[in-house]
mmCIF file of C-alpha atoms in Angstrom:
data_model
loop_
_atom_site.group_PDB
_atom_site.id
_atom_site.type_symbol
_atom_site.label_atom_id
_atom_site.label_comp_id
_atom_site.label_asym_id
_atom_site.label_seq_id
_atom_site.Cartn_x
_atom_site.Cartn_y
_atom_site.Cartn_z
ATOM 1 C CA UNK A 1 0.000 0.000 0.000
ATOM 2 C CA UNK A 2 2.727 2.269 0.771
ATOM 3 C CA UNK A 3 4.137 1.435 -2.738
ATOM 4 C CA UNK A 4 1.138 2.799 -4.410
ATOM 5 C CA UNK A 5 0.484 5.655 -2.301
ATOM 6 C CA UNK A 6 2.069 8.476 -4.434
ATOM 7 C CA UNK A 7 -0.182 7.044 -7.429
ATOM 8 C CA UNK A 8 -3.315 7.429 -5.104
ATOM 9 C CA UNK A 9 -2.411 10.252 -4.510
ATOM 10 C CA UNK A 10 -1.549 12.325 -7.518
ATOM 11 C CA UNK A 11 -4.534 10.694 -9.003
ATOM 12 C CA UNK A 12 -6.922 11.568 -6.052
ATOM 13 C CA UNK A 13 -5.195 15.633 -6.246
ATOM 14 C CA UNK A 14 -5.605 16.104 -9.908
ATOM 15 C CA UNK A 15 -9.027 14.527 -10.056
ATOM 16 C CA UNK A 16 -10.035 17.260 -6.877
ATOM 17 C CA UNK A 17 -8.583 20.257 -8.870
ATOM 18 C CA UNK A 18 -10.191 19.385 -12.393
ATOM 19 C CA UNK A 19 -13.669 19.087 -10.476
ATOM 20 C CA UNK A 20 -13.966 22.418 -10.748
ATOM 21 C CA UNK A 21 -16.284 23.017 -13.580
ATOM 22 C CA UNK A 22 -14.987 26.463 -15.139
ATOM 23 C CA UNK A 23 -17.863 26.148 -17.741
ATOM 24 C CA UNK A 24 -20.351 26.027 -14.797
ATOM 25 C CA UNK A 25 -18.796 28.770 -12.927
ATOM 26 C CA UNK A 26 -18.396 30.960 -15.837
ATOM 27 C CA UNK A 27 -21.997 30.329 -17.162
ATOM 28 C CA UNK A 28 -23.619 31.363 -13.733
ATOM 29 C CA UNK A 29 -21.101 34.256 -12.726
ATOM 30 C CA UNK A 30 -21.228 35.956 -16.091
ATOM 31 C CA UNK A 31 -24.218 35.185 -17.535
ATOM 32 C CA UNK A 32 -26.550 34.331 -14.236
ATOM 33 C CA UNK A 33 -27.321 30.600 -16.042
ATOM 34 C CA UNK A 34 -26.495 26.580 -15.870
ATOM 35 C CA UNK A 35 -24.896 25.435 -19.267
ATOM 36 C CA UNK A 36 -26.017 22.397 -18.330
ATOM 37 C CA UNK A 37 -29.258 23.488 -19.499
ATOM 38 C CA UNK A 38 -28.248 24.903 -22.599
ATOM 39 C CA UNK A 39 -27.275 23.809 -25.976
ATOM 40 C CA UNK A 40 -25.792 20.899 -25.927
ATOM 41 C CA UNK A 41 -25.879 21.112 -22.572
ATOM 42 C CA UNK A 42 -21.994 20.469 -22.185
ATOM 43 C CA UNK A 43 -19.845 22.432 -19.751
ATOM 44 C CA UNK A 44 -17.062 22.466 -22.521
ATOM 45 C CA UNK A 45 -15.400 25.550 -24.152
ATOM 46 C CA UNK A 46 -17.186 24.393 -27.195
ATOM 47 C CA UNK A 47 -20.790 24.291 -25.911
ATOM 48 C CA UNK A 48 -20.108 27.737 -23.597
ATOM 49 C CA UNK A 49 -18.522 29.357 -26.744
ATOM 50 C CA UNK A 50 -22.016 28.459 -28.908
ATOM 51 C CA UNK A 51 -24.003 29.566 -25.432
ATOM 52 C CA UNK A 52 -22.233 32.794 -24.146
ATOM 53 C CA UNK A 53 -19.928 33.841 -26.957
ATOM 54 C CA UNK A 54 -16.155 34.252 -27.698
ATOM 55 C CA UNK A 55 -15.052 35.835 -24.173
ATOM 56 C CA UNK A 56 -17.035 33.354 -22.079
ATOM 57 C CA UNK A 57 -15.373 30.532 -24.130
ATOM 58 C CA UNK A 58 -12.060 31.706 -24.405
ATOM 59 C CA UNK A 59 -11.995 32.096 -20.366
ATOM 60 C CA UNK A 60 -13.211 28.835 -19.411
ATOM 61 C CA UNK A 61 -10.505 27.330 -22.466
ATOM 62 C CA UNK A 62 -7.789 29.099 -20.481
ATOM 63 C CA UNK A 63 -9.688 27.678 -16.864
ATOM 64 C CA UNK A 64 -9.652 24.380 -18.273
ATOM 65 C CA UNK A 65 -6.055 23.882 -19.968
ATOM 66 C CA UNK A 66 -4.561 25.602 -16.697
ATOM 67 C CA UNK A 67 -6.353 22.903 -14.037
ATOM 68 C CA UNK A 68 -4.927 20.136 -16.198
ATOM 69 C CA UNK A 69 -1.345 21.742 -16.669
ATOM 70 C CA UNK A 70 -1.774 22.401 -12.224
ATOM 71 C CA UNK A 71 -2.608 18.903 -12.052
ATOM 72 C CA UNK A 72 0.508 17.207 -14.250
ATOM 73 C CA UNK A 73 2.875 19.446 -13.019
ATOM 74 C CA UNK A 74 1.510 18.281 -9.363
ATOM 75 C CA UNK A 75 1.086 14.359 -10.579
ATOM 76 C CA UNK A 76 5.592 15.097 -11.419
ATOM 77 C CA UNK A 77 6.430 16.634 -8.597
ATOM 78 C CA UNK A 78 4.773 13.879 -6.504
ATOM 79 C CA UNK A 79 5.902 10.478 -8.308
ATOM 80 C CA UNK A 80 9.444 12.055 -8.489
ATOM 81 C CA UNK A 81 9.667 13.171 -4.948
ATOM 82 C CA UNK A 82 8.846 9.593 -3.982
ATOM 83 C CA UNK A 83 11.118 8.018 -6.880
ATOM 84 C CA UNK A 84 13.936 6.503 -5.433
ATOM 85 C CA UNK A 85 15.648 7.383 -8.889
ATOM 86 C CA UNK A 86 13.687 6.570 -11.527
ATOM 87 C CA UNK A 87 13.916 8.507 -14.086
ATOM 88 C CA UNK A 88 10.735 7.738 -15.711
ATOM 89 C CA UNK A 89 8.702 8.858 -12.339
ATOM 90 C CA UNK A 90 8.130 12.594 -14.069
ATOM 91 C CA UNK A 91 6.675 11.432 -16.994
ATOM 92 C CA UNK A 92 4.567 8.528 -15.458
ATOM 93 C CA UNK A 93 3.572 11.496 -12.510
ATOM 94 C CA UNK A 94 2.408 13.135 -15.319
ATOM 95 C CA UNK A 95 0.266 10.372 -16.785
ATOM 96 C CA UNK A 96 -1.749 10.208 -13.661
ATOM 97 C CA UNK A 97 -2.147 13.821 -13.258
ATOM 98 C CA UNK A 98 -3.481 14.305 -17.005
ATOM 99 C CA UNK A 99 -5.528 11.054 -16.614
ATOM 100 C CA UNK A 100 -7.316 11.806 -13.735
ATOM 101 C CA UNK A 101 -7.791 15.650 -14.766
ATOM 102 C CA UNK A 102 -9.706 14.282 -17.435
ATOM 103 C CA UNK A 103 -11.840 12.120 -15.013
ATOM 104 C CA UNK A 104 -12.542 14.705 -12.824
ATOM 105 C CA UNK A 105 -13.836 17.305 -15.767
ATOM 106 C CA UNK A 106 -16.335 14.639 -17.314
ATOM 107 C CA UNK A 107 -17.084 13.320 -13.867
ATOM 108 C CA UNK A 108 -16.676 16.287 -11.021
ATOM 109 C CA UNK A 109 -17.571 15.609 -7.363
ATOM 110 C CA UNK A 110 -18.939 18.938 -6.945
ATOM 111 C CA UNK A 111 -21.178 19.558 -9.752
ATOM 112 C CA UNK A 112 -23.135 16.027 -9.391
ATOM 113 C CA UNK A 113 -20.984 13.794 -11.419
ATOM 114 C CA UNK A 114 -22.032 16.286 -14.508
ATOM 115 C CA UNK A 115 -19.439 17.736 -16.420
ATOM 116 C CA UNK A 116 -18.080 18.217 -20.245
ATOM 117 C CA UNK A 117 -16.219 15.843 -22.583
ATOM 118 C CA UNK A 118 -12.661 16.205 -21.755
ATOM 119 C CA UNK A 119 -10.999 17.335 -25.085
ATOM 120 C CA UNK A 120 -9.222 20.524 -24.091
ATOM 121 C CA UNK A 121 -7.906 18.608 -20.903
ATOM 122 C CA UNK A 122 -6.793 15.759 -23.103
ATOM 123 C CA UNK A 123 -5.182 18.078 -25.687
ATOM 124 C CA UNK A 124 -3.315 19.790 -22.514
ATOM 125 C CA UNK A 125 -2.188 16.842 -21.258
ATOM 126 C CA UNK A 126 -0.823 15.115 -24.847
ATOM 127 C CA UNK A 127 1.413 18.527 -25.702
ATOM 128 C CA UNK A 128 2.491 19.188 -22.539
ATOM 129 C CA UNK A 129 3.476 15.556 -21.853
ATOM 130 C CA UNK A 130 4.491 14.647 -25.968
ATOM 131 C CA UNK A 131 4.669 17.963 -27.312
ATOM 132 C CA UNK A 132 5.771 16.620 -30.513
ATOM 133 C CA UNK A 133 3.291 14.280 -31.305
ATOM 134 C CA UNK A 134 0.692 16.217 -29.228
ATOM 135 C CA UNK A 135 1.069 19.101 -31.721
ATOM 136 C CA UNK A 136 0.967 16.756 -34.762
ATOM 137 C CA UNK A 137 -2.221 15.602 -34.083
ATOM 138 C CA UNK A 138 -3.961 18.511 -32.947
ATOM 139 C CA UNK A 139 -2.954 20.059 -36.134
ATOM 140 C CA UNK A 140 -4.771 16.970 -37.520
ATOM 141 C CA UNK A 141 -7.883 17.589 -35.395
ATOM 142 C CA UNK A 142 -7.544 21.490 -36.570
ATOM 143 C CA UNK A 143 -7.282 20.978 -40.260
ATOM 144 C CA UNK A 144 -10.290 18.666 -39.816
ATOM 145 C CA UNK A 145 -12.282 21.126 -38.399
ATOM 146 C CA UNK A 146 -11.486 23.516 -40.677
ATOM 147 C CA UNK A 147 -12.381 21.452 -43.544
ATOM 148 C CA UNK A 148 -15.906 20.155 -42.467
ATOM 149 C CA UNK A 149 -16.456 22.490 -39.494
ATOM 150 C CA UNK A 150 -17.072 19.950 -37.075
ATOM 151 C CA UNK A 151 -15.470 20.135 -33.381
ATOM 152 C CA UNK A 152 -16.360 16.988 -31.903
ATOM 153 C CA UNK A 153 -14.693 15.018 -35.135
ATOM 154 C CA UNK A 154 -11.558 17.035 -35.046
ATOM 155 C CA UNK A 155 -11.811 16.332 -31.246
ATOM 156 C CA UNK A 156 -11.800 12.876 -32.000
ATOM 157 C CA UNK A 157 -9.679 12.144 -34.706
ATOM 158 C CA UNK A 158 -7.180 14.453 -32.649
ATOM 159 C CA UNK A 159 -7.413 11.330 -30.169
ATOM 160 C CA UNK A 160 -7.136 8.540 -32.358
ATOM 161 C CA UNK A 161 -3.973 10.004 -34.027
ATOM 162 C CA UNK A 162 -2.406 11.117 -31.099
ATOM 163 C CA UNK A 163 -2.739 7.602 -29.658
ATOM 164 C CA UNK A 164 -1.517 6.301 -32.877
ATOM 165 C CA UNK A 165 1.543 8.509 -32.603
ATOM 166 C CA UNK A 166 2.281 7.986 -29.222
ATOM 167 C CA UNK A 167 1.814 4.187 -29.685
ATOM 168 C CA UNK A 168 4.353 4.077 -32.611
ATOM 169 C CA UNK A 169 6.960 5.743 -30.474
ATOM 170 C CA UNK A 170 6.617 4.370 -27.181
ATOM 171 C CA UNK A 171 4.985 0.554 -27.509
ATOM 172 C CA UNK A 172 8.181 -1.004 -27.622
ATOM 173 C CA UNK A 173 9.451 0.520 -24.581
ATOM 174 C CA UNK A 174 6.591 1.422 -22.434
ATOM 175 C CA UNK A 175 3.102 -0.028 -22.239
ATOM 176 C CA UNK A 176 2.247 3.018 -19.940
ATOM 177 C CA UNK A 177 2.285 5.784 -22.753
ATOM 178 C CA UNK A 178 0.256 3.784 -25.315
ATOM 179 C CA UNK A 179 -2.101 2.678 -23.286
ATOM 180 C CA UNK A 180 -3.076 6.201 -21.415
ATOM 181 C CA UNK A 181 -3.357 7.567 -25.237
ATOM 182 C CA UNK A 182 -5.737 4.425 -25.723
ATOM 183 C CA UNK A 183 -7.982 5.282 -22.102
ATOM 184 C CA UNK A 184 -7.940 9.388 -23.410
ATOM 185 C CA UNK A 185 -9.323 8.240 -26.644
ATOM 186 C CA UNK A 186 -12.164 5.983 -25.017
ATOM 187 C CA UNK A 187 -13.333 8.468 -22.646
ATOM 188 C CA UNK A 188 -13.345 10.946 -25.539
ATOM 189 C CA UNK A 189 -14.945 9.022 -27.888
ATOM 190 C CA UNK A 190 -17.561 7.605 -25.262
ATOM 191 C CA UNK A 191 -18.310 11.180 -24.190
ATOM 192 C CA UNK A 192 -19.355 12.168 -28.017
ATOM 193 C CA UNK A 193 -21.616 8.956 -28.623
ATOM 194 C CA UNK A 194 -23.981 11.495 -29.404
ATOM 195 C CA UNK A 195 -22.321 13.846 -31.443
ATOM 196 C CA UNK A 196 -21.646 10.238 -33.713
ATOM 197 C CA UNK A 197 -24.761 9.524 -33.335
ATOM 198 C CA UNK A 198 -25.873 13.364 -35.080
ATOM 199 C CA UNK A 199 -23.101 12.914 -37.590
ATOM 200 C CA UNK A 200 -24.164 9.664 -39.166
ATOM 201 C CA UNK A 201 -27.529 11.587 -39.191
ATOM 202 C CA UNK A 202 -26.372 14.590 -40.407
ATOM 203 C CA UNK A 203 -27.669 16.561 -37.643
ATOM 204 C CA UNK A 204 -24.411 17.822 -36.037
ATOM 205 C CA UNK A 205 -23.875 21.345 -35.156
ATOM 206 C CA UNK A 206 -21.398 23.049 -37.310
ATOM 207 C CA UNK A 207 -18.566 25.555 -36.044
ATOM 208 C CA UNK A 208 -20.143 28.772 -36.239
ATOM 209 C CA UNK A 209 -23.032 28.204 -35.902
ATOM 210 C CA UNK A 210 -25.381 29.339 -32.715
ATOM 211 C CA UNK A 211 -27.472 27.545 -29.892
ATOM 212 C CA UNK A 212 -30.724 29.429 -28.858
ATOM 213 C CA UNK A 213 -29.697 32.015 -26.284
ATOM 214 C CA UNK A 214 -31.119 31.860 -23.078
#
């Protein structure tokens, strides 16, 4: 137990700090309403930007990248404190810290389990952690965006190549790396079973385009 108690507990801090919903807190501060109610009813950048407009967006996209970025950094410092030397203890550190930051958005303890879909967390985490490959991909997810205006596919094909990236370079040295990739697409992907769902239908919301304002 003692072995695994720096794991507990970088996983246990960054899923605390990324339970703070800064689409929630943004949508009732600043413009007296519950996104969850709104649009798509996501507390995402994507689904306040749509809601509230560019300024409400932009600030809960800043909110959001800084909790994950707080919660790697802290995820490091903690696994390497309580290394014994390895040098991998950083990185790994910051596995946890990204992973569970990404939990604790979709899932946060103090908004009722009720929270967004995790992609600017899981873009945070990929560049800061694998900048290179981080920033291949999400000029992947960009370009696809800009080419059929859809968010939640360039959100998800920004997964899927990142873990495809990351897998190349890392499966024959580390299971770790690959497989995190492979649990940040799931959750992704699960979290927009309905956005599939209203692409095969054709039904999607485009980028640009407006929810009904409340």
């Amino acid at each position: 137990m003692v072995l695994f108690f720096p794991y507990l507990l970088a996983a246990l801090i960054a899923y605390l700090i990324a339970s703070f919903s800064p689409g929630i807190i943004v949508s009732q501060r600043l413009g007296n309403i519950d996104i969850r109610e709104h649009g798509s009813k996501s507390t995402g950048t994507t689904n306040v930007l749509r809601v509230m407009g560019a300024k409400a967006g932009l600030l809960v996209m800043v909110l959001d990248i800084g909790k994950t970025l707080l919660a790697c950094y802290i995820g490091q410092r903690i696994l390497s404190a309580n290394a014994g030397g390895d040098p991998h203890a950083a990185l790994y550190g910051g596995l946890i810290g990204g992973l569970f930051a990404v939990i604790g958005h979709n899932w946060p303890v103090y908004h009722k389990f009720y929270g967004g879909k995790g992609i600017a967390c899981s873009i945070t985490a990929i560049v800061y952690l694998f900048p290179q490959w981080g920033l291949i991909a999400l000029a992947i997810g960009i370009l696809t965006v800009v080419i059929t205006r859809y968010v939640s596919l360039g959100s998800m094909l920004f997964l899927v190549a990142s873990a495809i990236l990351i897998s190349i370079e890392y499966l024959s040295t580390s299971i770790w790396c690959p497989l995190w990739t492979l649990l940040l697409a799931a959750l992704g992907i699960y979290r927009h079973r309905a956005n599939i769902q209203r692409l095969r239908a054709g039904t999607e919301n485009k980028f640009g385009s407006k929810a009904k304002k409340p």
